[in-house]
Coordinates of C-alpha atoms and ligand atoms in Angstrom, one line a residue:
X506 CA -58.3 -34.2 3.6
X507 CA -58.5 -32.8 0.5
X508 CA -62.1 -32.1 -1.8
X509 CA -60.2 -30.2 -4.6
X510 CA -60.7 -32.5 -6.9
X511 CA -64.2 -33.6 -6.0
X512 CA -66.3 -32.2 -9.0
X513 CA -63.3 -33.6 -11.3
X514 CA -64.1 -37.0 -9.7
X515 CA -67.5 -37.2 -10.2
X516 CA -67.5 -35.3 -13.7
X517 CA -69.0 -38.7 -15.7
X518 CA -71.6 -39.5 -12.8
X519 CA -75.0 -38.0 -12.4
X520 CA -75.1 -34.4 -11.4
X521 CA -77.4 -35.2 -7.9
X522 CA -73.8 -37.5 -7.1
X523 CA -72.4 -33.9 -6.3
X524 CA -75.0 -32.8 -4.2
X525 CA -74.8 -36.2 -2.1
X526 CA -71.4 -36.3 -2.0
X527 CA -71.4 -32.6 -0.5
X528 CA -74.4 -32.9 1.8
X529 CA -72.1 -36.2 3.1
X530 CA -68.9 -34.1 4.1
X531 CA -70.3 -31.1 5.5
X532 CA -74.1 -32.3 6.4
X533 CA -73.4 -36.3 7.5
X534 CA -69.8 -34.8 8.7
X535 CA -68.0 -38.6 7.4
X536 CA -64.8 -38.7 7.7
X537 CA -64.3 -41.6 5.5
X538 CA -66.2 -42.0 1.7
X539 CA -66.9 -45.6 3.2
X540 CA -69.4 -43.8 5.5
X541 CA -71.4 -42.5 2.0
X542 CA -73.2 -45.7 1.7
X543 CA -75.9 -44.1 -0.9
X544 CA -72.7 -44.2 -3.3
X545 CA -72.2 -47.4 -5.2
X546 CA -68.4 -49.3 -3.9
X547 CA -66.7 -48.5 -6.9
X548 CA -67.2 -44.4 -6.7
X549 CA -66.8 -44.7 -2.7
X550 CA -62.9 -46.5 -3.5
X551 CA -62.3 -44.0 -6.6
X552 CA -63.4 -40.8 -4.2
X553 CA -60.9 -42.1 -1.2
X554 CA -58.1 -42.7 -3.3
X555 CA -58.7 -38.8 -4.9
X556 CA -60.5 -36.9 -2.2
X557 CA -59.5 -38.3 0.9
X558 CA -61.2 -37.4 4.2
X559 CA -59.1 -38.5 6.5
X560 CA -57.5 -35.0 8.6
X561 CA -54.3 -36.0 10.5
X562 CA -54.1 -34.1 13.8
X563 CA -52.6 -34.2 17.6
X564 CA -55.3 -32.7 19.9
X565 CA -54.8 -31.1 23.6
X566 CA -57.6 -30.5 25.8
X567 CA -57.3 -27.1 28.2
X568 CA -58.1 -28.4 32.0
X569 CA -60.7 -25.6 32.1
X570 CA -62.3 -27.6 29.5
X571 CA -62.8 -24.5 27.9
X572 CA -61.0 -25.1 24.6
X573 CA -59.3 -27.3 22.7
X574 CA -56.5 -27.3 20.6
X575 CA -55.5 -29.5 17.1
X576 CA -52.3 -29.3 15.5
X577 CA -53.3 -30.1 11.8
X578 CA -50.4 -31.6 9.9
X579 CA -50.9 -30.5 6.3
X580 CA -50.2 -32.9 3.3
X581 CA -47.0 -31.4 2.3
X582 CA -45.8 -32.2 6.4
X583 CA -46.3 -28.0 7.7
X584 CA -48.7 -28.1 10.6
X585 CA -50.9 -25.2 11.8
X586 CA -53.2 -25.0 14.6
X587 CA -57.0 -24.8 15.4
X588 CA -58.3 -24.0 18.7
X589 CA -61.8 -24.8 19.9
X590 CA -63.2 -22.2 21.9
X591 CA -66.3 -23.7 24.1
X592 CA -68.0 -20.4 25.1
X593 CA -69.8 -20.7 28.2
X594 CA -73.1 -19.5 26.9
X595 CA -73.4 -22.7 24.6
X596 CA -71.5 -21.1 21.6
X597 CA -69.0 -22.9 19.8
X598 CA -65.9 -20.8 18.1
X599 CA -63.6 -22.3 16.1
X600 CA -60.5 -20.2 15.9
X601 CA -58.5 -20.9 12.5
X602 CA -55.4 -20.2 10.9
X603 CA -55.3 -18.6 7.5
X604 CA -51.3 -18.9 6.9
X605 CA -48.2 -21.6 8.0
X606 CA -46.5 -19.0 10.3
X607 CA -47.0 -15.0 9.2
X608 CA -44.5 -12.9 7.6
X609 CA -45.6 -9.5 9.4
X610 CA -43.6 -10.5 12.7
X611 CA -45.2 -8.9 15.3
X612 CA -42.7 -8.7 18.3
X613 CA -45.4 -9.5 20.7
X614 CA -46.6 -12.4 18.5
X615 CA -45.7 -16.2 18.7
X616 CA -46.6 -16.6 15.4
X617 CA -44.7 -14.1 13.9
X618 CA -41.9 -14.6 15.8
X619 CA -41.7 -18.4 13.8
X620 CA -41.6 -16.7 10.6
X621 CA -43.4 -17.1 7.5
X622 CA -43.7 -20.4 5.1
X623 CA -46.9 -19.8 2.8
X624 CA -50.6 -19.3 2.6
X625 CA -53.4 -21.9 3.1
X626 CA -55.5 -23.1 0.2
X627 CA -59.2 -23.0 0.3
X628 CA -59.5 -27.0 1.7
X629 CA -57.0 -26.2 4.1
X630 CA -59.2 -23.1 6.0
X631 CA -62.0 -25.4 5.6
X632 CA -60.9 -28.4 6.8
X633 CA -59.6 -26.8 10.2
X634 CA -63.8 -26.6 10.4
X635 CA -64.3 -29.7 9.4
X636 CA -62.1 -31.2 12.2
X637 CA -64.1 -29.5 14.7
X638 CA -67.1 -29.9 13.0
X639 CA -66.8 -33.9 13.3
X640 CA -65.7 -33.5 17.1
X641 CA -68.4 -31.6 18.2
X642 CA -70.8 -33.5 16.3
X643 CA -70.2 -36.3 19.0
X644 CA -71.0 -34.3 21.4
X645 CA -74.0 -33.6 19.5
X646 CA -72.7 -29.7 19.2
X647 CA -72.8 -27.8 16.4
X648 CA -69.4 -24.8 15.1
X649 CA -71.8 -21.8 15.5
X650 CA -68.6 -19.4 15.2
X651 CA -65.2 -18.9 13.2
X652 CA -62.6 -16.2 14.1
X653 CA -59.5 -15.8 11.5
X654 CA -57.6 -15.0 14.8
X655 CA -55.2 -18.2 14.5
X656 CA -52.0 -18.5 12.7
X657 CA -51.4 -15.5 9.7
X658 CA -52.6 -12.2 8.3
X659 CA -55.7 -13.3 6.6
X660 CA -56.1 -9.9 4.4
X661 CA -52.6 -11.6 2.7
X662 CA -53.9 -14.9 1.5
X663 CA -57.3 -12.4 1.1
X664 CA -58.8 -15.1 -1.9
X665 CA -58.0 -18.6 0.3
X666 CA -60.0 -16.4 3.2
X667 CA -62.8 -15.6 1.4
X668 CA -62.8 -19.3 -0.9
X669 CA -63.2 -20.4 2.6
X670 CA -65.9 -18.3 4.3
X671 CA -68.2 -18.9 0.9
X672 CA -67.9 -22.6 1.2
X673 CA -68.7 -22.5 5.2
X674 CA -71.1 -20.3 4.3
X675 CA -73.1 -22.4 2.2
X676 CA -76.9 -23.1 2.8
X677 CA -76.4 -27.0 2.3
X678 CA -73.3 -26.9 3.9
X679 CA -72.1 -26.3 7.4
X680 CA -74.6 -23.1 6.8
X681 CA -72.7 -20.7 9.2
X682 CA -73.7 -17.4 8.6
X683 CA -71.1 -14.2 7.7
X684 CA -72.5 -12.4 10.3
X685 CA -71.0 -15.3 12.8
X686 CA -67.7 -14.9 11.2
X687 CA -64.9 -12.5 11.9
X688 CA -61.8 -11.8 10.2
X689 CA -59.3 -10.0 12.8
X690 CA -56.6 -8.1 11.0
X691 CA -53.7 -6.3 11.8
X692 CA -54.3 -3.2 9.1
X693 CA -53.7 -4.8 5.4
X694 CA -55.0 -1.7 3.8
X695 CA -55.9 -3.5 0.6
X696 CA -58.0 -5.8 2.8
X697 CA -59.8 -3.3 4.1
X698 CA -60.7 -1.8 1.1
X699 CA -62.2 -5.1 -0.5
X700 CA -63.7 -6.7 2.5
X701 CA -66.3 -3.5 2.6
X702 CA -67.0 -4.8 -1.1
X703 CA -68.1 -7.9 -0.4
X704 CA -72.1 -9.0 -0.3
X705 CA -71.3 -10.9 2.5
X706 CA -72.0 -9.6 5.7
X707 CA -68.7 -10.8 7.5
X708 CA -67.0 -9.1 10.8
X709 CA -64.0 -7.3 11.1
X710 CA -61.3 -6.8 13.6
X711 CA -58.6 -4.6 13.8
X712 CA -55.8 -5.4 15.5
X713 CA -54.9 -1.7 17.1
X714 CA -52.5 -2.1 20.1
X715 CA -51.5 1.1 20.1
X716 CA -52.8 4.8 20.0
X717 CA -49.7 6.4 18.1
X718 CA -47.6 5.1 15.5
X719 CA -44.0 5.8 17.7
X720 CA -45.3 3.4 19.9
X721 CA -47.3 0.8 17.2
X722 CA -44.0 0.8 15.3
X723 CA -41.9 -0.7 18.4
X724 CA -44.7 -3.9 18.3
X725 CA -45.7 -4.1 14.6
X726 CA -43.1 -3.8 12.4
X727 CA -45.7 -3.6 10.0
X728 CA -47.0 -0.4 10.5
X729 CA -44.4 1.4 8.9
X730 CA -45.9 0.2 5.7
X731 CA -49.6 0.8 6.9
X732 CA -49.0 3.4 9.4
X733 CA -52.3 4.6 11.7
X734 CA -53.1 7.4 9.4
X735 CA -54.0 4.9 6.6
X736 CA -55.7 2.2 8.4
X737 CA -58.2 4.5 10.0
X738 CA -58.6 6.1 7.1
X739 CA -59.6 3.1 5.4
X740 CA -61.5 2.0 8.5
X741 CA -63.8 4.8 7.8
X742 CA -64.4 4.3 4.7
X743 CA -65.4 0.8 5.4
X744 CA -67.7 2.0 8.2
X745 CA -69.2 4.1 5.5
X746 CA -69.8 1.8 3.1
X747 CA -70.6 -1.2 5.4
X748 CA -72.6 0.0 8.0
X749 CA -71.2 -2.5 10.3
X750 CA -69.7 -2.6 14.0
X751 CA -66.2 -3.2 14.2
X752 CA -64.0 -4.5 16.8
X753 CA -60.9 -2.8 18.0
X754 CA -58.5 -4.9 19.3
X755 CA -56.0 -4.0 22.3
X756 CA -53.2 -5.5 24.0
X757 CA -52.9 -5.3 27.4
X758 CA -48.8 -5.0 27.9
X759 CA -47.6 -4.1 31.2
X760 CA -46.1 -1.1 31.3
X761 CA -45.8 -0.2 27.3
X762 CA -49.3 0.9 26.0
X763 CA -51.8 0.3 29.6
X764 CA -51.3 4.0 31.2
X765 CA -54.5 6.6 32.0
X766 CA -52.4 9.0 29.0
X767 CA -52.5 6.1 26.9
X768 CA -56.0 5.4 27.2
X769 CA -56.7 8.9 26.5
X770 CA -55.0 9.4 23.5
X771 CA -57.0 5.8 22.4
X772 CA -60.1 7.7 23.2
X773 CA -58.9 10.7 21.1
X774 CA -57.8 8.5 18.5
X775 CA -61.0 6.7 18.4
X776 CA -63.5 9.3 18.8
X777 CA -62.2 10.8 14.9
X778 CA -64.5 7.5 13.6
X779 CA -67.2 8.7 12.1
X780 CA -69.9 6.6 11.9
X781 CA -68.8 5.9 15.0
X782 CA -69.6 1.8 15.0
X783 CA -66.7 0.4 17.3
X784 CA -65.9 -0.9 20.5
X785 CA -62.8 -1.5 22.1
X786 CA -61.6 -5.4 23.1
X787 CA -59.3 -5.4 25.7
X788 CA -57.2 -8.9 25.7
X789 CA -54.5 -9.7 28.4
X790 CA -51.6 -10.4 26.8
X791 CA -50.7 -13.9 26.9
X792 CA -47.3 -14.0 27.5
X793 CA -45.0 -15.5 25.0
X794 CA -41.6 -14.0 25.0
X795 CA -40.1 -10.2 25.6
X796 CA -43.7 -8.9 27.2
X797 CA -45.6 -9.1 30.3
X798 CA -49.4 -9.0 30.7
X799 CA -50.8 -5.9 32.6
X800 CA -52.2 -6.1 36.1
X801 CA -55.8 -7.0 36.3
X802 CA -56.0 -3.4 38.4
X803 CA -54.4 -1.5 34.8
X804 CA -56.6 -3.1 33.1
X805 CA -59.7 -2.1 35.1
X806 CA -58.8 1.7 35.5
X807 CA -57.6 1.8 31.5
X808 CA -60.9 0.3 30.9
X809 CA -62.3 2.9 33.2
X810 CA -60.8 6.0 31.7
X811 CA -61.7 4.3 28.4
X812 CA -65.5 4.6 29.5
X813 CA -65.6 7.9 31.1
X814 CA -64.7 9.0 27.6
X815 CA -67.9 7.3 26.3
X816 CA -65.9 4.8 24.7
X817 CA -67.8 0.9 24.2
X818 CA -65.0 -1.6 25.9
X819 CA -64.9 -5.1 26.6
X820 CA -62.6 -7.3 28.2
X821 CA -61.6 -10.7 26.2
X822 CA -62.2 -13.8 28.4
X823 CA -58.8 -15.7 28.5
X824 CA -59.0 -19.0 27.0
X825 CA -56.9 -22.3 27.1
X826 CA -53.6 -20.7 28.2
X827 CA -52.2 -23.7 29.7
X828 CA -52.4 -25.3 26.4
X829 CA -51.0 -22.5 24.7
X830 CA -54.0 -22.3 22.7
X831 CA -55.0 -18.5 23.1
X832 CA -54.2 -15.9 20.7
X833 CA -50.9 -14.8 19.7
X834 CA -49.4 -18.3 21.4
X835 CA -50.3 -20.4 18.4
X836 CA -46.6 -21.6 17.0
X837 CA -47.2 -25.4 15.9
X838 CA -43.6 -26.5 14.8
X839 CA -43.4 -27.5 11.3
Ligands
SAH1275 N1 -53.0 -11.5 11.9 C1 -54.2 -11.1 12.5 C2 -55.0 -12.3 13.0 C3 -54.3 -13.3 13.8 S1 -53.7 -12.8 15.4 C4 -54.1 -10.0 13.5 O1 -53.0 -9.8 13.9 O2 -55.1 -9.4 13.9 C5 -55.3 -12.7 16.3 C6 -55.2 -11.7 17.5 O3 -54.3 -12.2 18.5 C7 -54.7 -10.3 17.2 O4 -55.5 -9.4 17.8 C8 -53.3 -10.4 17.8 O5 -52.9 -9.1 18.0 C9 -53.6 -11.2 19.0 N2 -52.3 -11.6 19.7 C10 -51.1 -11.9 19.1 N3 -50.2 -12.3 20.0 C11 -50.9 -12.2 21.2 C12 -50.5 -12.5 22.6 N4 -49.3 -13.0 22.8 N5 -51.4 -12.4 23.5 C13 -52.7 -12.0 23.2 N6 -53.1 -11.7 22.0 C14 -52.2 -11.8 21.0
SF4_1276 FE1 -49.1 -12.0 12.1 FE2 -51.2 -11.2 13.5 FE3 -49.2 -12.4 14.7 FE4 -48.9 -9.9 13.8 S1 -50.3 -10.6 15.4 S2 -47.4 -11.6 13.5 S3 -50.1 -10.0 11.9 S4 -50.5 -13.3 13.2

């Protein structure tokens, strides 16, 4: 697929063409310009030649049937991966990838274990909707949700992510609102700084894993360059200027960050936030390589202790891991 050159396309026809032609891919959801049968032959062949809507993909279906997994195979050959995340409750997440790989190389990460090739454009975020989109719209479902939680550090292709969220965003669009999108991050400073700029009203994540920065450093190589002291910091300042809950993400990883001490020194960590607008989400890790997943009993008492220190926790329902389609497993060869 690719809609870049859309307005170029239709620059000699009447503006309303625009409008129709917009209202057909992300209103009608076609996935061929044949389908736009309010456009005369001649414009329908010129826009499929230029702006084709075609999105090549392999799909896998969890046997929970509670997500679904499509590896997107970009036009240059990379492929990246989407996962469908059919919430129980009738919601509809779509999970998307911001980068081909990630060059931050978290050890804990299959993603970052693949390394890095380069960042998505603007039609390539949107189109992982779009594929969705079209599949639910069968099933006469609707994307109420998108988490940049897939492939990549989306505060380092920062413009593509926010292209993106505008155009999803859009009233006669797919119309999904900020406040039903969340960008999960692993502590790009400068991303933090300009997301609390933006008008928007989109949700953040940070991607903590770790109470100290001895032990952060041994998963994240990248907190040497944004060490703990820095990202909360800036997490404050956001929380200032924002006004608006964030989620702390934590790793459950037997044996390495899941003791009582560990959970206390969270607590102390976390109870420095001032506003205090956080809660903590506890995700089992999914096992990919050097790690194993904490017991289900760890991850009870840590949530415990976590509570007796008045601290908000939640524990991340496990999606799709028999199609590797849960976070941090997302590694779609290129
Ligand atoms: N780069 C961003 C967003 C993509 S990763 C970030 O790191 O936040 C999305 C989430 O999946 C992050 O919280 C990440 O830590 C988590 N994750 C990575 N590997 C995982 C694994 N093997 N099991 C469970 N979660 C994992
Ligand atoms: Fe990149 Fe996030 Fe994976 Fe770390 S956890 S390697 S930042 S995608």
């Amino acid at each position: 697929m690719n809609l870049e050159r859309l307005e170029n396309v239709l620059h000699n026809e009447p503006k309303f063409r625009l409008k129709q032609a917009k209202q057909a891919v992300f209103i009608d959801l076609i996935s061929d310009w044949e389908q736009a049968t309010n456009f005369p032959l001649e414009i329908r062949q010129r826009l499929n030649d230029d702006c084709p809507l075609e999105i090549e993909a392999e799909v896998l279906k969890s046997q929970r049937a509670d997500s679904v997994k499509a590896l997107i195979r970009l036009d240059d050959g990379l492929k990246i991966e989407t996962v469908l995340l059919n919430h129980a409750d009738g919601r509809n997440t779509i999970c998307v990838s911001s980068q081909v790989g990630c060059p931050l190389g978290c050890l804990f990460c299959a993603t970052g274990k693949m390394g890095f090739k380069r960042n998505l454009t603007v039609n390539e975020i949107v189109e992982q909707v779009l594929y969705f989109a079209r599949l639910l719209k069968k099933q006469e479902g609707r994307v109420t949700n998108i988490v940049f939680m897939g492939m990549g550090e989306p505060f380092l292709n920062y413009e593509s992510v926010l292209g993106a969220i505008k155009a999803l965003n859009d009233k006669d669009g797919l119309n999904i609102g900020a406040r039903h999108i969340s960008i999960s991050t692993i502590g790009v400073v400068s991303g933090l700084i300009k997301l609390a700029k933006e008008p928007r009203q989109i949700n953040l994540a940070l991607s903590l894993h770790a109470p100290s920065d001895d032990l952060r450093a041994k998963l994240i190589p990248a907190n040497k360059k944004y060490p703990l002291d820095a990202v909360m910091e800036e997490l404050n300042n956001y929380l200032v200027q924002t006004g608006r809950r964030v989620m702390i993400e934590y790793l459950m990883i037997d044996g390495f960050n899941d003791d009582k001490e560990q959970a206390l020194e969270l607590a102390a960590l976390l109870r420095k936030i001032d506003p205090p607008l956080f809660f903590v989400n506890l995700i089992a890790y999914n096992p990919t390589a050097d790690f194993q997943p904490s017991s289900t009993k760890k991850i009870f008492d840590f949530k415990k202790t976590l509570r007796d220190q008045k601290i908000d926790v939640t524990e991340r329902y496990r999606f799709g891991q028999d199609i590797n389609a849960a976070c941090g497993q997302l590694a779609g060869k290129w």
